[in-house]
Coordinates of C-alpha atoms in Angstrom, one line a residue:
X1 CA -61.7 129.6 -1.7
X2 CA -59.7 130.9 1.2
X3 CA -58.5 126.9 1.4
X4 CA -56.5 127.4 -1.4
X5 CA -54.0 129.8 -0.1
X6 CA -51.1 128.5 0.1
X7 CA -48.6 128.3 3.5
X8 CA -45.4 128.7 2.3
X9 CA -44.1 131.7 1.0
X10 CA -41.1 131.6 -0.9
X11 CA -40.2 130.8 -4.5
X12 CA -42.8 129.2 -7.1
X13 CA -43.6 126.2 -4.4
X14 CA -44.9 129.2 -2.3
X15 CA -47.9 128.4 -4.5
X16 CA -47.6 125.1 -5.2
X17 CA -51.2 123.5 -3.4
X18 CA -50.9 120.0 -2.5
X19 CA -53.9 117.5 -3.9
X20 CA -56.1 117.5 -1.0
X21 CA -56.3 121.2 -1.3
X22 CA -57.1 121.6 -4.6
X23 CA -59.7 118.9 -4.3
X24 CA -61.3 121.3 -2.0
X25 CA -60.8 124.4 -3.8
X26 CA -62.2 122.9 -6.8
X27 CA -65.8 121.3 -5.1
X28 CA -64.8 117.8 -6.4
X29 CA -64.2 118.3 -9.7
X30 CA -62.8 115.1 -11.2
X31 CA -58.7 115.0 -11.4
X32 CA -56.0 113.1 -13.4
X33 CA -54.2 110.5 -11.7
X34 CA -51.0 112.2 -12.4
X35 CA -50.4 115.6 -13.0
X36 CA -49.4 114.9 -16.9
X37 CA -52.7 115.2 -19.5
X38 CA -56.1 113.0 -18.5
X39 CA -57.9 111.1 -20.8
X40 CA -59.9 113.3 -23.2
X41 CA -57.7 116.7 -21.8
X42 CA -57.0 119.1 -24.6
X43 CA -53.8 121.0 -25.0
X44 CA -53.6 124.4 -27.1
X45 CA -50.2 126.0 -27.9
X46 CA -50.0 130.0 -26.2
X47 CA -48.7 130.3 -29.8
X48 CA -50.3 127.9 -32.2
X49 CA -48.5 126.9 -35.5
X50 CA -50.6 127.6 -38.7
X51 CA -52.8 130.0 -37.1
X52 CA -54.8 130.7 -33.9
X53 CA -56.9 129.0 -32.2
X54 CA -60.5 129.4 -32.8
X55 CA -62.2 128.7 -29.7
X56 CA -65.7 129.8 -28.3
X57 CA -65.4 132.3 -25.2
X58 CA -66.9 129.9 -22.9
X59 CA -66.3 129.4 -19.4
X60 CA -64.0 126.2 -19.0
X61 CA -62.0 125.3 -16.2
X62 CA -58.0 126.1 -17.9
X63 CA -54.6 125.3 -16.6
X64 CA -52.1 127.8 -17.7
X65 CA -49.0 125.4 -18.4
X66 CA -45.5 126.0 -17.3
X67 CA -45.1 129.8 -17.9
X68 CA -41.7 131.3 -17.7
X69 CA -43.1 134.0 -15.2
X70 CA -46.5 134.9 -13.2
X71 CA -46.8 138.0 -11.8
X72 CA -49.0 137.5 -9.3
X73 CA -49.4 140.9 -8.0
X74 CA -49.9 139.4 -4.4
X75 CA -46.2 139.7 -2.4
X76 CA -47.8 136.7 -0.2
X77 CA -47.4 134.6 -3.1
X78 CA -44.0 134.6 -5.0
X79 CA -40.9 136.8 -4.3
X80 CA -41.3 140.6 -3.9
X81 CA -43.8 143.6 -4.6
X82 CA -45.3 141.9 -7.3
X83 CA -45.1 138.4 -6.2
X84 CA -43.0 136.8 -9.0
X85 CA -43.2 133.0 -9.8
X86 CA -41.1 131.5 -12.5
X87 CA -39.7 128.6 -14.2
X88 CA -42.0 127.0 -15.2
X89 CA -45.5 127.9 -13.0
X90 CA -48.9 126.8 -14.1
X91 CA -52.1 128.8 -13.1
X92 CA -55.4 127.1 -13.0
X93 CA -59.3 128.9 -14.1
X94 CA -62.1 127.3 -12.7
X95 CA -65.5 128.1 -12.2
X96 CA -64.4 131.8 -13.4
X97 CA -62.0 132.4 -10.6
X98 CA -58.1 131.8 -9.7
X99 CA -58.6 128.1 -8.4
X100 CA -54.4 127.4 -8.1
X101 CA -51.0 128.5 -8.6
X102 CA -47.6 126.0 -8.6
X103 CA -45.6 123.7 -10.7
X104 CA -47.1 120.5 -12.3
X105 CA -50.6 120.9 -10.8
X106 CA -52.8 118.1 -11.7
X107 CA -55.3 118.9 -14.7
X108 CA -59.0 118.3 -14.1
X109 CA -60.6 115.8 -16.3
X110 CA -61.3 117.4 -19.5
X111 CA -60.1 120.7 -18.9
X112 CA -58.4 123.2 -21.3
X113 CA -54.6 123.2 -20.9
X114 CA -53.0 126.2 -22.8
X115 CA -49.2 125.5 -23.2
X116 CA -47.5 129.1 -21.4
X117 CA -44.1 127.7 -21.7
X118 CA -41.9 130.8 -22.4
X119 CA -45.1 133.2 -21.8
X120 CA -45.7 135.5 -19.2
X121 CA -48.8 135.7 -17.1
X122 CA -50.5 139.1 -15.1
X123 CA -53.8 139.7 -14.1
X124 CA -55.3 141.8 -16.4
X125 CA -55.3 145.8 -16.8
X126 CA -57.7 147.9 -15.0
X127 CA -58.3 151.3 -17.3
X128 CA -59.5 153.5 -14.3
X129 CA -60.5 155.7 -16.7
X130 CA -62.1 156.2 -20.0
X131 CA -64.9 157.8 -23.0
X132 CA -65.2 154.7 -25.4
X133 CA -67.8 156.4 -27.3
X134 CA -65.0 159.0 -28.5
X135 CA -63.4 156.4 -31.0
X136 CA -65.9 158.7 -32.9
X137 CA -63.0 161.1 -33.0
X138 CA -59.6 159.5 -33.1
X139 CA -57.1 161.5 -34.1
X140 CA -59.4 164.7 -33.6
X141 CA -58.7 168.2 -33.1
X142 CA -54.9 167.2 -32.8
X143 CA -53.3 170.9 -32.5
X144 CA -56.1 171.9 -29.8
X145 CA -55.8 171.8 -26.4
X146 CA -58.5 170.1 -23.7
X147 CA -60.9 173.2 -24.2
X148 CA -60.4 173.7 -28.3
X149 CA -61.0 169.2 -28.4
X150 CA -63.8 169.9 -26.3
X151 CA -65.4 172.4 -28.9
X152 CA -64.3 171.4 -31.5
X153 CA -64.9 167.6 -31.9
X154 CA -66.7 166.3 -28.3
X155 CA -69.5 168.5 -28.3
X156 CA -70.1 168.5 -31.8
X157 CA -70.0 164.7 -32.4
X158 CA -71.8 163.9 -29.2
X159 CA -75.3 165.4 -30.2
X160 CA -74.8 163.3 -33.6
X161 CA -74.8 159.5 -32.4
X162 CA -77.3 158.0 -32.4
X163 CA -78.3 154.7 -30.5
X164 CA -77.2 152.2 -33.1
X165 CA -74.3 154.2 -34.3
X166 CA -73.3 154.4 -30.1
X167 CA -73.3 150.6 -30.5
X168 CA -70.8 150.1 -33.2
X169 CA -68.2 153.1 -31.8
X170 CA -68.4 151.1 -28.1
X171 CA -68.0 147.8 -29.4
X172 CA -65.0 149.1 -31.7
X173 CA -63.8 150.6 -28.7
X174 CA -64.3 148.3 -26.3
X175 CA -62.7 145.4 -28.2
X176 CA -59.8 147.7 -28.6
X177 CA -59.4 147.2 -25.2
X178 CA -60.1 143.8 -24.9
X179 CA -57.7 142.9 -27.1
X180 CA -54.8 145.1 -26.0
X181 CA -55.4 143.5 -22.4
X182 CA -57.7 145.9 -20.5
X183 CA -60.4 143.3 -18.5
X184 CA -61.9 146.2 -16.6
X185 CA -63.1 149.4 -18.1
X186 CA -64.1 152.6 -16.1
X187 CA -66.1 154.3 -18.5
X188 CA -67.5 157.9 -17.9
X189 CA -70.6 158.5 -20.3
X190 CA -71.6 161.8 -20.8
X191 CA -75.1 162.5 -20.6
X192 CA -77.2 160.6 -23.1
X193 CA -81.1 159.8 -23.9
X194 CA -82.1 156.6 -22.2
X195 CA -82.5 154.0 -25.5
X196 CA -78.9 155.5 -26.3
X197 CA -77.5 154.3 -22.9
X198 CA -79.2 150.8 -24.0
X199 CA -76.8 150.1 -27.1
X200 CA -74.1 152.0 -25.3
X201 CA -74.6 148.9 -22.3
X202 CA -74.9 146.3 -24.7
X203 CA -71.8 146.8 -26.7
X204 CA -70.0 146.5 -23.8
X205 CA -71.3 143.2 -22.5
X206 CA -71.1 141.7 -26.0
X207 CA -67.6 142.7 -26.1
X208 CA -67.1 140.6 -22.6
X209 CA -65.8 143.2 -20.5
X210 CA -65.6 143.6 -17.0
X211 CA -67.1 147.8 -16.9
X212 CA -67.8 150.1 -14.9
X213 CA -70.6 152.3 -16.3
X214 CA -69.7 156.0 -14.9
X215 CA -73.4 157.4 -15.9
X216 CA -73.5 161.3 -16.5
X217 CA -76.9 163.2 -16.7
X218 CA -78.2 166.8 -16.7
X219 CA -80.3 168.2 -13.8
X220 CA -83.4 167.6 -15.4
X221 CA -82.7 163.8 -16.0
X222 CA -81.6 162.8 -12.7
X223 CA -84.1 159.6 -12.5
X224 CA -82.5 158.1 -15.5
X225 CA -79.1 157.1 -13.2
X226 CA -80.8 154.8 -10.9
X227 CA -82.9 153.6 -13.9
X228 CA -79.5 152.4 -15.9
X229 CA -78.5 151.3 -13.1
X230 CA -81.3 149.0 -12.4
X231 CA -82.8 148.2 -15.7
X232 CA -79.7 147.6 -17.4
X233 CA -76.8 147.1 -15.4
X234 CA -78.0 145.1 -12.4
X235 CA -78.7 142.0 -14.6
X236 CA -74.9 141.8 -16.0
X237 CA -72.7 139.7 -13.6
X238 CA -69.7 142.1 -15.4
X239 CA -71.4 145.5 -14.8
X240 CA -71.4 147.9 -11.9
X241 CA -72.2 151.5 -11.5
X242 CA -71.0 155.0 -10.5
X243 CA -72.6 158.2 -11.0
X244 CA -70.6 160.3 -12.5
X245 CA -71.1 164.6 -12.5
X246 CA -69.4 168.0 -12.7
X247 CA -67.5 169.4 -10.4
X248 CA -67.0 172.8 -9.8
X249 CA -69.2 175.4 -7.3
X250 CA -71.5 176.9 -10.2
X251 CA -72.5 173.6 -10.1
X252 CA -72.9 172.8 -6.6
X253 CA -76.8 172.2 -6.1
X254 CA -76.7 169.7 -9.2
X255 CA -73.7 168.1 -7.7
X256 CA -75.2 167.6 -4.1
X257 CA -78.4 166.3 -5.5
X258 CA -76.4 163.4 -7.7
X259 CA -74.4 162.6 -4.5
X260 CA -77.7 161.8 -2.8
X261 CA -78.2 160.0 -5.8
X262 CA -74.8 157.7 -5.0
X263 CA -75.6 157.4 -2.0
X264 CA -78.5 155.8 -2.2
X265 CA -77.3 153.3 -5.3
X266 CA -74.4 152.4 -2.4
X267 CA -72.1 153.3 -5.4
X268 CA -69.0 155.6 -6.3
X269 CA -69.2 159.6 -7.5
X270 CA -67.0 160.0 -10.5
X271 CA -65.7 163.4 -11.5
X272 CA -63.1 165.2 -13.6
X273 CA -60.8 167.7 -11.7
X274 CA -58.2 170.2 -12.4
X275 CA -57.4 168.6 -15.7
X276 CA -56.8 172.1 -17.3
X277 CA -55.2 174.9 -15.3
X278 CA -58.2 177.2 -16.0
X279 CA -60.5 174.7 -14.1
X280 CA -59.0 176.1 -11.2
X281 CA -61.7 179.1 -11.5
X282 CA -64.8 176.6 -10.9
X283 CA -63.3 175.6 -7.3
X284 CA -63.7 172.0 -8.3
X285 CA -62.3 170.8 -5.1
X286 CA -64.3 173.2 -2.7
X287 CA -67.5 172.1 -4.3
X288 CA -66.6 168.2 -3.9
X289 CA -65.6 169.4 -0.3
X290 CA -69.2 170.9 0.5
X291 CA -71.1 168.4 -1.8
X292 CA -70.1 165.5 0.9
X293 CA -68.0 163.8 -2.2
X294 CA -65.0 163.9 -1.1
X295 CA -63.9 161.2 0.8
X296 CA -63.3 157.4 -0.3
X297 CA -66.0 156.9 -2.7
X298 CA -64.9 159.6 -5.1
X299 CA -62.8 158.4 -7.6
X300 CA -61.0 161.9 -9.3
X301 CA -60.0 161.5 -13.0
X302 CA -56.6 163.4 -13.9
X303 CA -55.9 165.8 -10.9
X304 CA -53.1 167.5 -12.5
X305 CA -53.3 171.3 -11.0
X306 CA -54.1 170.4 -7.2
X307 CA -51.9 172.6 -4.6
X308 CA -50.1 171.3 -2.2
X309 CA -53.0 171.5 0.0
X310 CA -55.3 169.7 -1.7
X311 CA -52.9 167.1 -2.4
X312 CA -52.6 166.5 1.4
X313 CA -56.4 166.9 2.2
X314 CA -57.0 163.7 -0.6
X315 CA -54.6 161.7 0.5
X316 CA -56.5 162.6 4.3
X317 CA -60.0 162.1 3.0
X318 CA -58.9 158.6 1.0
X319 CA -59.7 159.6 -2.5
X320 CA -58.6 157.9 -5.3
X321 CA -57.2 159.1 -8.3
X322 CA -56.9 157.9 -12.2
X323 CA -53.6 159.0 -13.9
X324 CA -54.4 159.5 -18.0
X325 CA -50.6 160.4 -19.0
X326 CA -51.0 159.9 -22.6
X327 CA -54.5 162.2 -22.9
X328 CA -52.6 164.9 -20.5
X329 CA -49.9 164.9 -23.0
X330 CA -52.0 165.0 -26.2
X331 CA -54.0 167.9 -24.7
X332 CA -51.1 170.7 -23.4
X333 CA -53.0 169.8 -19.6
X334 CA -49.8 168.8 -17.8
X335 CA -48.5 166.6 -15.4
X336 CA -49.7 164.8 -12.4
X337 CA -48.1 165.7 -9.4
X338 CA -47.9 161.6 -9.0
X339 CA -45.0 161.5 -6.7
X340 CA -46.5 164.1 -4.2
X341 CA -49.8 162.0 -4.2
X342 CA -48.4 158.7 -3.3
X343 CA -46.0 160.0 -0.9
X344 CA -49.6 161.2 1.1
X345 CA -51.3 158.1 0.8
X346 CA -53.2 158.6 -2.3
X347 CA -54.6 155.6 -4.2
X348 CA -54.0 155.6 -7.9
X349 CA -54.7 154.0 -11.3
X350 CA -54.0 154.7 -14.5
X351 CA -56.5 155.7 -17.5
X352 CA -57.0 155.8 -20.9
X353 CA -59.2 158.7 -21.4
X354 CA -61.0 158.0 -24.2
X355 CA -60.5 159.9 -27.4
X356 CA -57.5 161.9 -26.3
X357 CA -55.7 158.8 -26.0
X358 CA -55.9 157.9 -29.4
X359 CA -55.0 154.2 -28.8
X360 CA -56.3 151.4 -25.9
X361 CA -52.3 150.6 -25.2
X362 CA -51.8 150.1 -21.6
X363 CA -47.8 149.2 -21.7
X364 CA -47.8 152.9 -23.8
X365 CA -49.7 154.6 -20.7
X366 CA -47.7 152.8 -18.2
X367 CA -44.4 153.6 -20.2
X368 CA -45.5 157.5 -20.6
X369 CA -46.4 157.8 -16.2
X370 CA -42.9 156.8 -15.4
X371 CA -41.1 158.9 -18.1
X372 CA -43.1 161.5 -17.5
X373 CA -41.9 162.0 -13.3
X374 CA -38.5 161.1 -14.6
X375 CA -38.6 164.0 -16.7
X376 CA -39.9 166.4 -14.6
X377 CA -38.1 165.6 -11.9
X378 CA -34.9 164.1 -13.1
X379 CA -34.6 161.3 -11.3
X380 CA -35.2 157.7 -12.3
X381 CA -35.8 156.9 -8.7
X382 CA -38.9 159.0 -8.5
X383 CA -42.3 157.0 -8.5
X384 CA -43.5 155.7 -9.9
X385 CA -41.1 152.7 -10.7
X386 CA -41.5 150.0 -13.1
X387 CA -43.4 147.5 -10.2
X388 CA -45.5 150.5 -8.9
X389 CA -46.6 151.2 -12.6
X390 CA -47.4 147.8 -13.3
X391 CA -49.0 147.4 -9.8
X392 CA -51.2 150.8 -10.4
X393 CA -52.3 149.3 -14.5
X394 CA -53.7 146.1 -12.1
X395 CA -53.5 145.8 -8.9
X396 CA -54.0 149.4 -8.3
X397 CA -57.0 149.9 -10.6
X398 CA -58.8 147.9 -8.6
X399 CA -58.0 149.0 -5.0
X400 CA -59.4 152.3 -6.6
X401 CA -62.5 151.0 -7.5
X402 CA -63.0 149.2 -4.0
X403 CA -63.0 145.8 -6.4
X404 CA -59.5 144.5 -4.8
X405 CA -61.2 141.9 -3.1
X406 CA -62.3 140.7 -6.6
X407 CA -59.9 141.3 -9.4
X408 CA -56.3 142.9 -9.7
X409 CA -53.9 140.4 -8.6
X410 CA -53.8 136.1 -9.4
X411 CA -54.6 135.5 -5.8
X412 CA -56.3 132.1 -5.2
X413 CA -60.7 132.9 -5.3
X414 CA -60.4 136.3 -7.0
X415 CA -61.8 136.5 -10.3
X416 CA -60.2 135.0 -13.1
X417 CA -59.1 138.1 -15.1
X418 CA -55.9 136.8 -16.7
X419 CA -53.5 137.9 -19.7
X420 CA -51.2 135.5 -21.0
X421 CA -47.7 137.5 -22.6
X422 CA -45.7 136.3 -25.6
X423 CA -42.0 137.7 -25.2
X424 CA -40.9 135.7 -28.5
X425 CA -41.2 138.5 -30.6
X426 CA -39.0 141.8 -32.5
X427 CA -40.4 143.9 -30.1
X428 CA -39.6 142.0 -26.6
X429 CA -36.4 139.8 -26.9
X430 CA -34.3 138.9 -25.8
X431 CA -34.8 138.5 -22.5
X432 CA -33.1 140.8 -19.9
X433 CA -35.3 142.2 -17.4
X434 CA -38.8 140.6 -18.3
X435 CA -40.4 142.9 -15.4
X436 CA -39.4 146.3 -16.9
X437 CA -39.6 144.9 -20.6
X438 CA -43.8 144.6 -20.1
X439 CA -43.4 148.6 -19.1
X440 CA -41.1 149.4 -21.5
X441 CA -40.8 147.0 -24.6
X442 CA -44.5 145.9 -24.1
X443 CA -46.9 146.5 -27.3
X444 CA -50.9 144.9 -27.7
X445 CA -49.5 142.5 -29.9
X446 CA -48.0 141.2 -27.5
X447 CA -51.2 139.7 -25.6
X448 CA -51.8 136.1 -26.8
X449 CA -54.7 135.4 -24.3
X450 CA -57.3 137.5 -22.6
X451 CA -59.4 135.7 -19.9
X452 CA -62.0 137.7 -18.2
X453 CA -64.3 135.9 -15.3
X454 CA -62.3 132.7 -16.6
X455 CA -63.8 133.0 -20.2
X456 CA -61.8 133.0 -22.8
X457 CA -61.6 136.3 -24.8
X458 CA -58.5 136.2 -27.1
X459 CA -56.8 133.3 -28.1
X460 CA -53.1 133.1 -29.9
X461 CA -53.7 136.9 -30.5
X462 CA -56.6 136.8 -32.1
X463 CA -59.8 138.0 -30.2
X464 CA -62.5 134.8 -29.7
X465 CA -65.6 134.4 -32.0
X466 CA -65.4 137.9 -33.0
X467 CA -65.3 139.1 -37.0
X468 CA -63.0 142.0 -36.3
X469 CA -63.5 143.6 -40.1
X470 CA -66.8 143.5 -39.6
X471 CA -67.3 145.3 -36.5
X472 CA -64.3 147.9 -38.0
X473 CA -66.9 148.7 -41.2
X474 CA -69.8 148.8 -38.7
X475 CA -67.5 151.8 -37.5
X476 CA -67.0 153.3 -40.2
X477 CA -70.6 153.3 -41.6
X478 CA -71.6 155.0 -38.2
X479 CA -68.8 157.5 -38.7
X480 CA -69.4 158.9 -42.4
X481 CA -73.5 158.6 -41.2
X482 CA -72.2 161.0 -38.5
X483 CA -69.8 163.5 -40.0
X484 CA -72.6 163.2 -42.4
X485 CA -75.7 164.8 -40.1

């Protein structure tokens, strides 16, 4: 697919691919003489009169037509940071990746043509960072901080689930997600019997996600992490792995021996650090230090109570970071010292943190990391800005991950993880500055189309082949058998 990057590398012809190109990228897939509809082609509105679209979530090859604006994410493709394409750019799917980007590209024979005209099109949002089992416990606990939640609603509603109630709070959850335009989810599960971690696994692939399943376990269940791993999330073109653990020295033996573990899966370590200010007393950073974790394969969720010190030795050592502004807020934890950590390097993404967040919105959690610095430091120069927040919900996400060759930006082979915006509505217009209005006017609602891998997830705003008051009573059956136990 390298073929298919285009030379020139200014305004939307920057991606414009000439015919013999695309023939190329596309393995001789069968074209339209001309670049308007072919015989038996099949047109669907971004925003369909009467209704949505009911489609199936199969894997078609889709042109994106005419959008108002692409962000591609990729500054070789498009005008600045986030390599902006407009009036009028079509993106073509096929064969589940980014195939093309440019005006009037020619439609393959039979192909799915979504009309984008006025739409906006982004790759979709990485959540670096999440506990989708905790819908459990939405609005929990709300006057407690990060130890009182803990006590008081995570460790007494984790012990409760069972394997068929796990299902239906991850496949709420994950949907959630889904349709409020997360494609990726990092999700960290706490330690949990094995036939639990099956139903946990299979709600997320029936929800379509691309995940990231951060697997916790207790000393004396170490062999279950490579069993997941192996059993359950090998087969699953959309799942990966990390092992995730506790950090902190009285910890330290246990942390070293699921390191090896890592190692030896060739995968990430995943770990929650300095989230509260009293996790300062379990040396959280020391023990990653002398575990061997910390270097680029540690992904650190929240990070909000480094020193100055430490800041400088991760930006040194390459570990990434996932920012979960709205959780931070909800739990009295504080704020990332963002600025300080880009400024040395530091890759970051953002997160949703699971319960704490109390909602999947991404434009909310990108919205809350830049008013947050601007606060604190009174100045609305300070990063990040409105591109380097929308860079770090995509882009960003996946550098963290080590996925960037895959996912994160539209860039011609990557995977087609794609999220098609409808401006037209009270919320967004008019238009002004379409760039900061996805930070700060953005809502879920707002998400017409969800492709992940080049399937088609959600469809004129309403998720694909999915019977979304079914799968909320499912919820609420599994949460009065809970509170119930």
């Amino acid at each position: 697919m390298t073929g298919l990057r285009p030379g020139p590398r200014n305004g939307t012809d920057a991606a414009q691919l000439s015919r013999r190109g695309l023939l190329a990228g596309l393995g001789g897939v069968p074209l339209a003489a001309a670049a308007g509809m072919p015989d038996g082609g099949r047109q669907e509105r971004a925003q369909a009169p009467g209704g949505p679209v009911r489609l199936r979530g199969e894997r078609r090859t889709t042109v994106l037509r005419g959008a108002e604006l692409v962000l591609t994410m990729d500054p070789g493709i498009g005008r600045g940071e986030l390599g902006e394409l407009d009036g009028g750019t079509d993106v073509l799917l096929h064969d589940g990746r980014i195939a093309a980007l440019g005006r009037d590209l020619p439609v393959p024979r039979g192909a799915r043509v979504v009309d984008a005209t006025g739409q906006l099109v982004l790759p979709g949002f990485v959540d670096l960072h999440n506990h989708l089992w905790q819908s459990s416990i939405r609005g929990g606990c709300a006057s407690q901080d990060l130890y009182g939640w803990m006590s008081g609603c995570e460790r007494v509603t984790l012990p409760r689930i069972g394997p068929r109630d796990m299902y239906r709070f991850v496949h709420l959850a994950a949907l959630d997600a889904l349709t409020a335009g997360v494609t990726t989810v990092v999700d960290w599960v706490h330690p949990i019997p094995y036939e639990t971690s099956e139903r946990y696994v299979r709600a997320l692939d029936d929800a379509g996600l691309r995940f990231v399943y951060a697997a916790a376990q207790g000393a004396d269940a170490v062999a279950l992490v490579p069993k997941v791993k192996k059993d359950l999330l090998d087969p699953l073109p959309l799942a990966s792995a990390q092992v995730a653990v506790r950090a902190g020295m009285p910890a330290l033996a246990e942390l070293r021996e699921f390191r090896e573990v890592a190692r030896d899966l060739g995968v990430m370590v995943n770990a929650h650090v300095l989230e509260n200010r009293r996790d300062r007393r379990d040396e959280p950073v020391r023990s990653l230090r002398e575990s061997g974790a910390f270097g680029p394969d540690l992904l650190m969720n929240h990070a909000v109570h480094l020193t100055g010190e430490e800041i400088a030795l991760t930006g040194e050592h390459e570990v990434r970071v996932a920012h979960c502004p709205l959780s931070n807020m909800r739990l009295a934890s504080g704020i990332m010292p963002l600025p300080a950590l880009h400024r040395c390097g530091v890759r970051a993404g953002l997160g949703h943190d699971g319960g704490t967040n109390d909602t999947s919105d991404m434009f909310a959690v990108m919205k809350a990391a830049v008013g947050l610095q601007r606060a604190r430091h009174e100045d609305a120069g300070i990063h990040p800005t409105i591109p380097a927040v929308l860079r770090m919900a995509t882009l960003g996400g996946a550098e963290c991950l080590g996925m960037a060759d895959r996912i994160g930006s539209l860039t011609p082979g990557k995977r087609a993880d794609v999220l098609v915006l409808d401006p037209a509505t009270l919320n967004f217009a008019p238009r002004f500055d379409w760039t900061g209005q996805i930070v700060l006017n953005g809502q879920p609602p707002n998400v017409s189309y969800v492709f992940v891998d080049g399937r088609l997830r959600k469809a004129a705003g309403e998720l694909v082949d999915v019977d979304t008051a079914r799968v909320v009573r499912e919820a609420e059956r599994a949460a009065a058998h809970v509170r119930g136990a």
